[in-house]
């Protein structure tokens, strides 16, 4: 459960920073609510995908390495 929360929060932080820097560069408006929602979605999806990617690099008795 902690993995999902941490990845979601960091996804929101990184998207907030990227949007803050990217909005002036693309001459678009800065909308923090949209950035936080998109960051939360990407962070949650990343937390679901990353165990499947890293499971084959370490062989142990976890559910993901089978």
PDB file of N, H, CA, C and O in Angstrom:
ATOM      1  N   UNK A   1       0.819  -1.190   0.000  1.00  0.00           N
ATOM      2  CA  UNK A   1       0.000   0.000   0.000  1.00  0.00           C
ATOM      3  C   UNK A   1       0.868   1.261   0.000  1.00  0.00           C
ATOM      4  O   UNK A   1       0.533   2.254  -0.646  1.00  0.00           O
ATOM      5  N   UNK A   2       1.972   1.211   0.722  1.00  0.00           N
ATOM      6  H   UNK A   2       2.244   0.404   1.246  1.00  0.00           H
ATOM      7  CA  UNK A   2       2.854   2.361   0.799  1.00  0.00           C
ATOM      8  C   UNK A   2       3.487   2.709  -0.533  1.00  0.00           C
ATOM      9  O   UNK A   2       3.712   3.878  -0.843  1.00  0.00           O
ATOM     10  N   UNK A   3       3.777   1.655  -1.335  1.00  0.00           N
ATOM     11  H   UNK A   3       3.593   0.704  -1.083  1.00  0.00           H
ATOM     12  CA  UNK A   3       4.374   1.883  -2.654  1.00  0.00           C
ATOM     13  C   UNK A   3       3.454   2.728  -3.526  1.00  0.00           C
ATOM     14  O   UNK A   3       3.920   3.610  -4.246  1.00  0.00           O
ATOM     15  N   UNK A   4       2.161   2.466  -3.466  1.00  0.00           N
ATOM     16  H   UNK A   4       1.782   1.749  -2.880  1.00  0.00           H
ATOM     17  CA  UNK A   4       1.202   3.209  -4.286  1.00  0.00           C
ATOM     18  C   UNK A   4       1.122   4.672  -3.855  1.00  0.00           C
ATOM     19  O   UNK A   4       1.062   5.572  -4.692  1.00  0.00           O
ATOM     20  N   UNK A   5       1.121   4.897  -2.551  1.00  0.00           N
ATOM     21  H   UNK A   5       1.169   4.166  -1.870  1.00  0.00           H
ATOM     22  CA  UNK A   5       1.024   6.263  -2.045  1.00  0.00           C
ATOM     23  C   UNK A   5       2.272   7.058  -2.389  1.00  0.00           C
ATOM     24  O   UNK A   5       2.183   8.196  -2.850  1.00  0.00           O
ATOM     25  N   UNK A   6       3.444   6.455  -2.162  1.00  0.00           N
ATOM     26  H   UNK A   6       3.516   5.531  -1.787  1.00  0.00           H
ATOM     27  CA  UNK A   6       4.697   7.160  -2.416  1.00  0.00           C
ATOM     28  C   UNK A   6       4.852   7.472  -3.902  1.00  0.00           C
ATOM     29  O   UNK A   6       5.217   8.594  -4.255  1.00  0.00           O
ATOM     30  N   UNK A   7       4.587   6.515  -4.770  1.00  0.00           N
ATOM     31  H   UNK A   7       4.291   5.603  -4.483  1.00  0.00           H
ATOM     32  CA  UNK A   7       4.708   6.757  -6.214  1.00  0.00           C
ATOM     33  C   UNK A   7       3.697   7.786  -6.695  1.00  0.00           C
ATOM     34  O   UNK A   7       4.007   8.595  -7.569  1.00  0.00           O
ATOM     35  N   UNK A   8       2.508   7.765  -6.143  1.00  0.00           N
ATOM     36  H   UNK A   8       2.257   7.107  -5.433  1.00  0.00           H
ATOM     37  CA  UNK A   8       1.496   8.736  -6.537  1.00  0.00           C
ATOM     38  C   UNK A   8       1.896  10.148  -6.109  1.00  0.00           C
ATOM     39  O   UNK A   8       1.753  11.094  -6.883  1.00  0.00           O
ATOM     40  N   UNK A   9       2.392  10.293  -4.893  1.00  0.00           N
ATOM     41  H   UNK A   9       2.508   9.524  -4.264  1.00  0.00           H
ATOM     42  CA  UNK A   9       2.809  11.617  -4.414  1.00  0.00           C
ATOM     43  C   UNK A   9       3.998  12.129  -5.225  1.00  0.00           C
ATOM     44  O   UNK A   9       4.014  13.295  -5.621  1.00  0.00           O
ATOM     45  N   UNK A  10       5.000  11.273  -5.480  1.00  0.00           N
ATOM     46  H   UNK A  10       4.987  10.326  -5.158  1.00  0.00           H
ATOM     47  CA  UNK A  10       6.150  11.717  -6.265  1.00  0.00           C
ATOM     48  C   UNK A  10       5.765  12.015  -7.709  1.00  0.00           C
ATOM     49  O   UNK A  10       6.321  12.929  -8.318  1.00  0.00           O
ATOM     50  N   UNK A  11       4.833  11.267  -8.260  1.00  0.00           N
ATOM     51  H   UNK A  11       4.382  10.524  -7.765  1.00  0.00           H
ATOM     52  CA  UNK A  11       4.342  11.573  -9.597  1.00  0.00           C
ATOM     53  C   UNK A  11       3.692  12.942  -9.649  1.00  0.00           C
ATOM     54  O   UNK A  11       3.859  13.680 -10.620  1.00  0.00           O
ATOM     55  N   UNK A  12       2.947  13.283  -8.600  1.00  0.00           N
ATOM     56  H   UNK A  12       2.811  12.684  -7.812  1.00  0.00           H
ATOM     57  CA  UNK A  12       2.315  14.595  -8.538  1.00  0.00           C
ATOM     58  C   UNK A  12       3.368  15.701  -8.407  1.00  0.00           C
ATOM     59  O   UNK A  12       3.249  16.752  -9.038  1.00  0.00           O
ATOM     60  N   UNK A  13       4.387  15.465  -7.595  1.00  0.00           N
ATOM     61  H   UNK A  13       4.484  14.612  -7.082  1.00  0.00           H
ATOM     62  CA  UNK A  13       5.437  16.468  -7.416  1.00  0.00           C
ATOM     63  C   UNK A  13       6.192  16.701  -8.722  1.00  0.00           C
ATOM     64  O   UNK A  13       6.407  17.843  -9.127  1.00  0.00           O
ATOM     65  N   UNK A  14       6.592  15.616  -9.375  1.00  0.00           N
ATOM     66  H   UNK A  14       6.418  14.688  -9.046  1.00  0.00           H
ATOM     67  CA  UNK A  14       7.346  15.754 -10.622  1.00  0.00           C
ATOM     68  C   UNK A  14       6.509  16.409 -11.719  1.00  0.00           C
ATOM     69  O   UNK A  14       7.024  17.236 -12.471  1.00  0.00           O
ATOM     70  N   UNK A  15       5.242  16.058 -11.822  1.00  0.00           N
ATOM     71  H   UNK A  15       4.823  15.386 -11.211  1.00  0.00           H
ATOM     72  CA  UNK A  15       4.396  16.670 -12.844  1.00  0.00           C
ATOM     73  C   UNK A  15       4.168  18.144 -12.536  1.00  0.00           C
ATOM     74  O   UNK A  15       4.071  18.958 -13.454  1.00  0.00           O
ATOM     75  N   UNK A  16       4.082  18.495 -11.268  1.00  0.00           N
ATOM     76  H   UNK A  16       4.161  17.834 -10.522  1.00  0.00           H
ATOM     77  CA  UNK A  16       3.937  19.894 -10.871  1.00  0.00           C
ATOM     78  C   UNK A  16       5.162  20.695 -11.304  1.00  0.00           C
ATOM     79  O   UNK A  16       5.031  21.812 -11.805  1.00  0.00           O
ATOM     80  N   UNK A  17       6.349  20.127 -11.113  1.00  0.00           N
ATOM     81  H   UNK A  17       6.456  19.220 -10.707  1.00  0.00           H
ATOM     82  CA  UNK A  17       7.588  20.809 -11.508  1.00  0.00           C
ATOM     83  C   UNK A  17       7.688  20.916 -13.026  1.00  0.00           C
ATOM     84  O   UNK A  17       8.029  21.973 -13.556  1.00  0.00           O
ATOM     85  N   UNK A  18       7.391  19.821 -13.723  1.00  0.00           N
ATOM     86  H   UNK A  18       7.114  18.962 -13.292  1.00  0.00           H
ATOM     87  CA  UNK A  18       7.456  19.832 -15.190  1.00  0.00           C
ATOM     88  C   UNK A  18       6.459  20.843 -15.767  1.00  0.00           C
ATOM     89  O   UNK A  18       6.784  21.560 -16.713  1.00  0.00           O
ATOM     90  N   UNK A  19       5.270  20.901 -15.210  1.00  0.00           N
ATOM     91  H   UNK A  19       5.007  20.318 -14.441  1.00  0.00           H
ATOM     92  CA  UNK A  19       4.278  21.865 -15.675  1.00  0.00           C
ATOM     93  C   UNK A  19       4.672  23.299 -15.377  1.00  0.00           C
ATOM     94  O   UNK A  19       4.410  24.199 -16.175  1.00  0.00           O
ATOM     95  N   UNK A  20       5.301  23.514 -14.231  1.00  0.00           N
ATOM     96  H   UNK A  20       5.514  22.783 -13.583  1.00  0.00           H
ATOM     97  CA  UNK A  20       5.746  24.864 -13.867  1.00  0.00           C
ATOM     98  C   UNK A  20       6.823  25.359 -14.819  1.00  0.00           C
ATOM     99  O   UNK A  20       6.847  26.537 -15.178  1.00  0.00           O
ATOM    100  N   UNK A  21       7.714  24.462 -15.228  1.00  0.00           N
ATOM    101  H   UNK A  21       7.694  23.506 -14.937  1.00  0.00           H
ATOM    102  CA  UNK A  21       8.774  24.835 -16.162  1.00  0.00           C
ATOM    103  C   UNK A  21       8.259  24.841 -17.600  1.00  0.00           C
ATOM    104  O   UNK A  21       8.625  25.713 -18.387  1.00  0.00           O
ATOM    105  N   UNK A  22       7.416  23.875 -17.942  1.00  0.00           N
ATOM    106  H   UNK A  22       7.119  23.166 -17.303  1.00  0.00           H
ATOM    107  CA  UNK A  22       6.977  23.712 -19.320  1.00  0.00           C
ATOM    108  C   UNK A  22       5.939  24.715 -19.786  1.00  0.00           C
ATOM    109  O   UNK A  22       5.889  25.023 -20.977  1.00  0.00           O
ATOM    110  N   UNK A  23       5.118  25.230 -18.900  1.00  0.00           N
ATOM    111  H   UNK A  23       5.159  24.979 -17.933  1.00  0.00           H
ATOM    112  CA  UNK A  23       4.068  26.168 -19.307  1.00  0.00           C
ATOM    113  C   UNK A  23       4.636  27.443 -19.932  1.00  0.00           C
ATOM    114  O   UNK A  23       4.142  27.862 -20.979  1.00  0.00           O
ATOM    115  N   UNK A  24       5.636  28.070 -19.347  1.00  0.00           N
ATOM    116  H   UNK A  24       6.037  27.730 -18.497  1.00  0.00           H
ATOM    117  CA  UNK A  24       6.188  29.263 -20.014  1.00  0.00           C
ATOM    118  C   UNK A  24       6.918  28.933 -21.316  1.00  0.00           C
ATOM    119  O   UNK A  24       6.930  29.737 -22.248  1.00  0.00           O
ATOM    120  N   UNK A  25       7.519  27.762 -21.375  1.00  0.00           N
ATOM    121  H   UNK A  25       7.510  27.109 -20.618  1.00  0.00           H
ATOM    122  CA  UNK A  25       8.248  27.395 -22.587  1.00  0.00           C
ATOM    123  C   UNK A  25       7.323  27.158 -23.770  1.00  0.00           C
ATOM    124  O   UNK A  25       7.679  27.453 -24.911  1.00  0.00           O
ATOM    125  N   UNK A  26       6.140  26.626 -23.502  1.00  0.00           N
ATOM    126  H   UNK A  26       5.851  26.386 -22.576  1.00  0.00           H
ATOM    127  CA  UNK A  26       5.174  26.365 -24.571  1.00  0.00           C
ATOM    128  C   UNK A  26       4.150  27.483 -24.706  1.00  0.00           C
ATOM    129  O   UNK A  26       3.245  27.399 -25.536  1.00  0.00           O
ATOM    130  N   UNK A  27       4.285  28.521 -23.904  1.00  0.00           N
ATOM    131  H   UNK A  27       5.020  28.590 -23.230  1.00  0.00           H
ATOM    132  CA  UNK A  27       3.394  29.670 -23.901  1.00  0.00           C
ATOM    133  C   UNK A  27       1.942  29.254 -23.681  1.00  0.00           C
ATOM    134  O   UNK A  27       1.034  29.759 -24.341  1.00  0.00           O
ATOM    135  N   UNK A  28       1.739  28.341 -22.760  1.00  0.00           N
ATOM    136  H   UNK A  28       2.477  27.930 -22.225  1.00  0.00           H
ATOM    137  CA  UNK A  28       0.394  27.912 -22.400  1.00  0.00           C
ATOM    138  C   UNK A  28       0.114  28.313 -20.956  1.00  0.00           C
ATOM    139  O   UNK A  28       1.011  28.761 -20.241  1.00  0.00           O
ATOM    140  N   UNK A  29      -1.119  28.150 -20.541  1.00  0.00           N
ATOM    141  H   UNK A  29      -1.847  27.786 -21.122  1.00  0.00           H
ATOM    142  CA  UNK A  29      -1.484  28.541 -19.180  1.00  0.00           C
ATOM    143  C   UNK A  29      -1.054  27.453 -18.196  1.00  0.00           C
ATOM    144  O   UNK A  29      -0.963  26.277 -18.547  1.00  0.00           O
ATOM    145  N   UNK A  30      -0.796  27.864 -16.981  1.00  0.00           N
ATOM    146  H   UNK A  30      -0.870  28.820 -16.696  1.00  0.00           H
ATOM    147  CA  UNK A  30      -0.356  26.978 -15.914  1.00  0.00           C
ATOM    148  C   UNK A  30      -1.556  26.614 -15.060  1.00  0.00           C
ATOM    149  O   UNK A  30      -2.106  27.465 -14.360  1.00  0.00           O
ATOM    150  N   UNK A  31      -1.970  25.339 -15.114  1.00  0.00           N
ATOM    151  H   UNK A  31      -1.524  24.648 -15.683  1.00  0.00           H
ATOM    152  CA  UNK A  31      -3.131  24.869 -14.365  1.00  0.00           C
ATOM    153  C   UNK A  31      -2.681  23.792 -13.381  1.00  0.00           C
ATOM    154  O   UNK A  31      -2.541  22.632 -13.770  1.00  0.00           O
ATOM    155  N   UNK A  32      -2.450  24.147 -12.114  1.00  0.00           N
ATOM    156  H   UNK A  32      -2.564  25.089 -11.798  1.00  0.00           H
ATOM    157  CA  UNK A  32      -1.901  23.185 -11.166  1.00  0.00           C
ATOM    158  C   UNK A  32      -2.826  22.016 -10.853  1.00  0.00           C
ATOM    159  O   UNK A  32      -2.343  20.918 -10.576  1.00  0.00           O
ATOM    160  N   UNK A  33      -4.133  22.219 -10.889  1.00  0.00           N
ATOM    161  H   UNK A  33      -4.525  23.111 -11.114  1.00  0.00           H
ATOM    162  CA  UNK A  33      -5.058  21.127 -10.573  1.00  0.00           C
ATOM    163  C   UNK A  33      -4.959  20.021 -11.621  1.00  0.00           C
ATOM    164  O   UNK A  33      -4.906  18.841 -11.275  1.00  0.00           O
ATOM    165  N   UNK A  34      -4.933  20.393 -12.876  1.00  0.00           N
ATOM    166  H   UNK A  34      -4.976  21.351 -13.156  1.00  0.00           H
ATOM    167  CA  UNK A  34      -4.802  19.410 -13.948  1.00  0.00           C
ATOM    168  C   UNK A  34      -3.464  18.679 -13.856  1.00  0.00           C
ATOM    169  O   UNK A  34      -3.396  17.467 -14.059  1.00  0.00           O
ATOM    170  N   UNK A  35      -2.411  19.418 -13.551  1.00  0.00           N
ATOM    171  H   UNK A  35      -2.466  20.403 -13.386  1.00  0.00           H
ATOM    172  CA  UNK A  35      -1.089  18.801 -13.429  1.00  0.00           C
ATOM    173  C   UNK A  35      -1.047  17.791 -12.294  1.00  0.00           C
ATOM    174  O   UNK A  35      -0.450  16.724 -12.434  1.00  0.00           O
ATOM    175  N   UNK A  36      -1.673  18.118 -11.174  1.00  0.00           N
ATOM    176  H   UNK A  36      -2.158  18.985 -11.060  1.00  0.00           H
ATOM    177  CA  UNK A  36      -1.667  17.196 -10.043  1.00  0.00           C
ATOM    178  C   UNK A  36      -2.486  15.942 -10.328  1.00  0.00           C
ATOM    179  O   UNK A  36      -2.103  14.850  -9.907  1.00  0.00           O
ATOM    180  N   UNK A  37      -3.589  16.078 -11.025  1.00  0.00           N
ATOM    181  H   UNK A  37      -3.900  16.965 -11.366  1.00  0.00           H
ATOM    182  CA  UNK A  37      -4.405  14.906 -11.373  1.00  0.00           C
ATOM    183  C   UNK A  37      -3.655  14.008 -12.344  1.00  0.00           C
ATOM    184  O   UNK A  37      -3.632  12.790 -12.170  1.00  0.00           O
ATOM    185  N   UNK A  38      -3.040  14.597 -13.366  1.00  0.00           N
ATOM    186  H   UNK A  38      -3.059  15.586 -13.507  1.00  0.00           H
ATOM    187  CA  UNK A  38      -2.277  13.808 -14.335  1.00  0.00           C
ATOM    188  C   UNK A  38      -1.072  13.156 -13.659  1.00  0.00           C
ATOM    189  O   UNK A  38      -0.748  12.005 -13.954  1.00  0.00           O
ATOM    190  N   UNK A  39      -0.412  13.870 -12.763  1.00  0.00           N
ATOM    191  H   UNK A  39      -0.675  14.804 -12.523  1.00  0.00           H
ATOM    192  CA  UNK A  39       0.710  13.299 -12.025  1.00  0.00           C
ATOM    193  C   UNK A  39       0.290  12.153 -11.135  1.00  0.00           C
ATOM    194  O   UNK A  39       1.018  11.168 -11.017  1.00  0.00           O
ATOM    195  N   UNK A  40      -0.871  12.258 -10.502  1.00  0.00           N
ATOM    196  H   UNK A  40      -1.462  13.059 -10.598  1.00  0.00           H
ATOM    197  CA  UNK A  40      -1.372  11.173  -9.665  1.00  0.00           C
ATOM    198  C   UNK A  40      -1.679   9.934 -10.494  1.00  0.00           C
ATOM    199  O   UNK A  40      -1.402   8.813 -10.067  1.00  0.00           O
ATOM    200  N   UNK A  41      -2.245  10.132 -11.666  1.00  0.00           N
ATOM    201  H   UNK A  41      -2.469  11.042 -12.013  1.00  0.00           H
ATOM    202  CA  UNK A  41      -2.563   8.995 -12.535  1.00  0.00           C
ATOM    203  C   UNK A  41      -1.291   8.303 -12.999  1.00  0.00           C
ATOM    204  O   UNK A  41      -1.188   7.078 -12.929  1.00  0.00           O
ATOM    205  N   UNK A  42      -0.309   9.090 -13.478  1.00  0.00           N
ATOM    206  H   UNK A  42      -0.393  10.085 -13.534  1.00  0.00           H
ATOM    207  CA  UNK A  42       0.936   8.490 -13.936  1.00  0.00           C
ATOM    208  C   UNK A  42       1.704   7.836 -12.794  1.00  0.00           C
ATOM    209  O   UNK A  42       2.301   6.777 -12.985  1.00  0.00           O
ATOM    210  N   UNK A  43       1.698   8.444 -11.616  1.00  0.00           N
ATOM    211  H   UNK A  43       1.213   9.305 -11.461  1.00  0.00           H
ATOM    212  CA  UNK A  43       2.372   7.846 -10.464  1.00  0.00           C
ATOM    213  C   UNK A  43       1.744   6.529 -10.056  1.00  0.00           C
ATOM    214  O   UNK A  43       2.454   5.575  -9.734  1.00  0.00           O
ATOM    215  N   UNK A  44       0.425   6.465 -10.067  1.00  0.00           N
ATOM    216  H   UNK A  44      -0.151   7.239 -10.329  1.00  0.00           H
ATOM    217  CA  UNK A  44      -0.258   5.224  -9.707  1.00  0.00           C
ATOM    218  C   UNK A  44      -0.001   4.135 -10.750  1.00  0.00           C
ATOM    219  O   UNK A  44       0.241   2.982 -10.395  1.00  0.00           O
ATOM    220  N   UNK A  45      -0.053   4.498 -12.035  1.00  0.00           N
ATOM    221  H   UNK A  45      -0.250   5.435 -12.324  1.00  0.00           H
ATOM    222  CA  UNK A  45       0.235   3.512 -13.079  1.00  0.00           C
ATOM    223  C   UNK A  45       1.674   3.018 -12.996  1.00  0.00           C
ATOM    224  O   UNK A  45       1.941   1.837 -13.217  1.00  0.00           O
ATOM    225  N   UNK A  46       2.595   3.912 -12.681  1.00  0.00           N
ATOM    226  H   UNK A  46       2.379   4.872 -12.502  1.00  0.00           H
ATOM    227  CA  UNK A  46       3.991   3.523 -12.529  1.00  0.00           C
ATOM    228  C   UNK A  46       4.151   2.556 -11.361  1.00  0.00           C
ATOM    229  O   UNK A  46       4.923   1.603 -11.457  1.00  0.00           O
ATOM    230  N   UNK A  47       3.436   2.783 -10.259  1.00  0.00           N
ATOM    231  H   UNK A  47       2.809   3.558 -10.181  1.00  0.00           H
ATOM    232  CA  UNK A  47       3.538   1.880  -9.113  1.00  0.00           C
ATOM    233  C   UNK A  47       2.944   0.505  -9.415  1.00  0.00           C
ATOM    234  O   UNK A  47       3.318  -0.481  -8.779  1.00  0.00           O
ATOM    235  N   UNK A  48       2.035   0.430 -10.364  1.00  0.00           N
ATOM    236  H   UNK A  48       1.731   1.231 -10.880  1.00  0.00           H
ATOM    237  CA  UNK A  48       1.494  -0.869 -10.763  1.00  0.00           C
ATOM    238  C   UNK A  48       2.418  -1.605 -11.726  1.00  0.00           C
ATOM    239  O   UNK A  48       2.477  -2.834 -11.705  1.00  0.00           O
ATOM    240  N   UNK A  49       3.136  -0.874 -12.564  1.00  0.00           N
ATOM    241  H   UNK A  49       3.088   0.125 -12.581  1.00  0.00           H
ATOM    242  CA  UNK A  49       3.951  -1.476 -13.619  1.00  0.00           C
ATOM    243  C   UNK A  49       5.352  -1.853 -13.147  1.00  0.00           C
ATOM    244  O   UNK A  49       5.885  -2.873 -13.584  1.00  0.00           O
ATOM    245  N   UNK A  50       5.957  -1.069 -12.278  1.00  0.00           N
ATOM    246  H   UNK A  50       5.524  -0.240 -11.922  1.00  0.00           H
ATOM    247  CA  UNK A  50       7.360  -1.267 -11.932  1.00  0.00           C
ATOM    248  C   UNK A  50       7.648  -2.626 -11.277  1.00  0.00           C
ATOM    249  O   UNK A  50       8.721  -3.167 -11.544  1.00  0.00           O
ATOM    250  N   UNK A  51       6.793  -3.220 -10.452  1.00  0.00           N
ATOM    251  H   UNK A  51       5.921  -2.781 -10.236  1.00  0.00           H
ATOM    252  CA  UNK A  51       7.114  -4.553  -9.929  1.00  0.00           C
ATOM    253  C   UNK A  51       7.168  -5.625 -11.015  1.00  0.00           C
ATOM    254  O   UNK A  51       7.944  -6.575 -10.913  1.00  0.00           O
ATOM    255  N   UNK A  52       6.371  -5.479 -12.023  1.00  0.00           N
ATOM    256  H   UNK A  52       5.741  -4.707 -12.106  1.00  0.00           H
ATOM    257  CA  UNK A  52       6.374  -6.450 -13.118  1.00  0.00           C
ATOM    258  C   UNK A  52       7.656  -6.344 -13.934  1.00  0.00           C
ATOM    259  O   UNK A  52       8.165  -7.351 -14.427  1.00  0.00           O
ATOM    260  N   UNK A  53       8.182  -5.123 -14.079  1.00  0.00           N
ATOM    261  H   UNK A  53       7.769  -4.305 -13.678  1.00  0.00           H
ATOM    262  CA  UNK A  53       9.409  -4.919 -14.837  1.00  0.00           C
ATOM    263  C   UNK A  53      10.615  -5.443 -14.070  1.00  0.00           C
ATOM    264  O   UNK A  53      11.479  -6.101 -14.650  1.00  0.00           O
ATOM    265  N   UNK A  54      10.681  -5.161 -12.788  1.00  0.00           N
ATOM    266  H   UNK A  54       9.979  -4.626 -12.317  1.00  0.00           H
ATOM    267  CA  UNK A  54      11.848  -5.536 -11.994  1.00  0.00           C
ATOM    268  C   UNK A  54      11.792  -6.954 -11.461  1.00  0.00           C
ATOM    269  O   UNK A  54      12.781  -7.422 -10.898  1.00  0.00           O
ATOM    270  N   UNK A  55      10.694  -7.650 -11.610  1.00  0.00           N
ATOM    271  H   UNK A  55       9.890  -7.270 -12.068  1.00  0.00           H
ATOM    272  CA  UNK A  55      10.566  -8.992 -11.045  1.00  0.00           C
ATOM    273  C   UNK A  55      11.524  -9.977 -11.693  1.00  0.00           C
ATOM    274  O   UNK A  55      11.983 -10.911 -11.036  1.00  0.00           O
ATOM    275  N   UNK A  56      11.828  -9.789 -12.944  1.00  0.00           N
ATOM    276  H   UNK A  56      11.455  -9.030 -13.477  1.00  0.00           H
ATOM    277  CA  UNK A  56      12.694 -10.746 -13.631  1.00  0.00           C
ATOM    278  C   UNK A  56      14.166 -10.494 -13.366  1.00  0.00           C
ATOM    279  O   UNK A  56      14.995 -11.331 -13.722  1.00  0.00           O
ATOM    280  N   UNK A  57      14.523  -9.375 -12.755  1.00  0.00           N
ATOM    281  H   UNK A  57      13.849  -8.695 -12.466  1.00  0.00           H
ATOM    282  CA  UNK A  57      15.924  -9.097 -12.474  1.00  0.00           C
ATOM    283  C   UNK A  57      16.384  -9.759 -11.186  1.00  0.00           C
ATOM    284  O   UNK A  57      17.582  -9.987 -11.015  1.00  0.00           O
ATOM    285  N   UNK A  58      15.470 -10.075 -10.273  1.00  0.00           N
ATOM    286  H   UNK A  58      14.497  -9.889 -10.412  1.00  0.00           H
ATOM    287  CA  UNK A  58      15.812 -10.722  -9.012  1.00  0.00           C
ATOM    288  C   UNK A  58      14.929 -11.944  -8.845  1.00  0.00           C
ATOM    289  O   UNK A  58      13.704 -11.854  -8.928  1.00  0.00           O
ATOM    290  N   UNK A  59      15.555 -13.079  -8.610  1.00  0.00           N
ATOM    291  H   UNK A  59      16.550 -13.152  -8.543  1.00  0.00           H
ATOM    292  CA  UNK A  59      14.788 -14.302  -8.388  1.00  0.00           C
ATOM    293  C   UNK A  59      14.654 -14.537  -6.887  1.00  0.00           C
ATOM    294  O   UNK A  59      15.640 -14.819  -6.206  1.00  0.00           O
ATOM    295  N   UNK A  60      13.453 -14.422  -6.386  1.00  0.00           N
ATOM    296  H   UNK A  60      12.652 -14.193  -6.940  1.00  0.00           H
ATOM    297  CA  UNK A  60      13.190 -14.697  -4.987  1.00  0.00           C
ATOM    298  C   UNK A  60      11.827 -15.388  -4.870  1.00  0.00           C
ATOM    299  O   UNK A  60      11.289 -15.863  -5.870  1.00  0.00           O
ATOM    300  N   UNK A  61      11.283 -15.444  -3.694  1.00  0.00           N
ATOM    301  H   UNK A  61      11.720 -15.057  -2.882  1.00  0.00           H
ATOM    302  CA  UNK A  61      10.024 -16.143  -3.475  1.00  0.00           C
ATOM    303  C   UNK A  61       8.802 -15.244  -3.508  1.00  0.00           C
ATOM    304  O   UNK A  61       7.749 -15.608  -2.985  1.00  0.00           O
ATOM    305  N   UNK A  62       8.931 -14.065  -4.120  1.00  0.00           N
ATOM    306  H   UNK A  62       9.787 -13.768  -4.545  1.00  0.00           H
ATOM    307  CA  UNK A  62       7.792 -13.160  -4.153  1.00  0.00           C
ATOM    308  C   UNK A  62       6.800 -13.581  -5.231  1.00  0.00           C
ATOM    309  O   UNK A  62       7.087 -14.428  -6.077  1.00  0.00           O
ATOM    310  N   UNK A  63       5.648 -12.975  -5.174  1.00  0.00           N
ATOM    311  H   UNK A  63       5.414 -12.287  -4.487  1.00  0.00           H
ATOM    312  CA  UNK A  63       4.580 -13.288  -6.116  1.00  0.00           C
ATOM    313  C   UNK A  63       4.973 -12.856  -7.539  1.00  0.00           C
ATOM    314  O   UNK A  63       4.599 -13.513  -8.510  1.00  0.00           O
ATOM    315  N   UNK A  64       5.718 -11.767  -7.659  1.00  0.00           N
ATOM    316  H   UNK A  64       6.022 -11.233  -6.870  1.00  0.00           H
ATOM    317  CA  UNK A  64       5.995 -11.193  -8.965  1.00  0.00           C
ATOM    318  C   UNK A  64       7.109 -11.928  -9.731  1.00  0.00           C
ATOM    319  O   UNK A  64       7.211 -11.781 -10.949  1.00  0.00           O
ATOM    320  N   UNK A  65       7.936 -12.707  -9.041  1.00  0.00           N
ATOM    321  H   UNK A  65       7.853 -12.826  -8.052  1.00  0.00           H
ATOM    322  CA  UNK A  65       9.044 -13.369  -9.733  1.00  0.00           C
ATOM    323  C   UNK A  65       8.666 -14.733 -10.290  1.00  0.00           C
ATOM    324  O   UNK A  65       9.521 -15.426 -10.841  1.00  0.00           O
ATOM    325  N   UNK A  66       7.432 -15.127 -10.162  1.00  0.00           N
ATOM    326  H   UNK A  66       6.737 -14.564  -9.715  1.00  0.00           H
ATOM    327  CA  UNK A  66       7.008 -16.440 -10.674  1.00  0.00           C
ATOM    328  C   UNK A  66       6.445 -16.323 -12.061  1.00  0.00           C
ATOM    329  O   UNK A  66       6.038 -17.325 -12.649  1.00  0.00           O
TER     330      UNK A  66
END
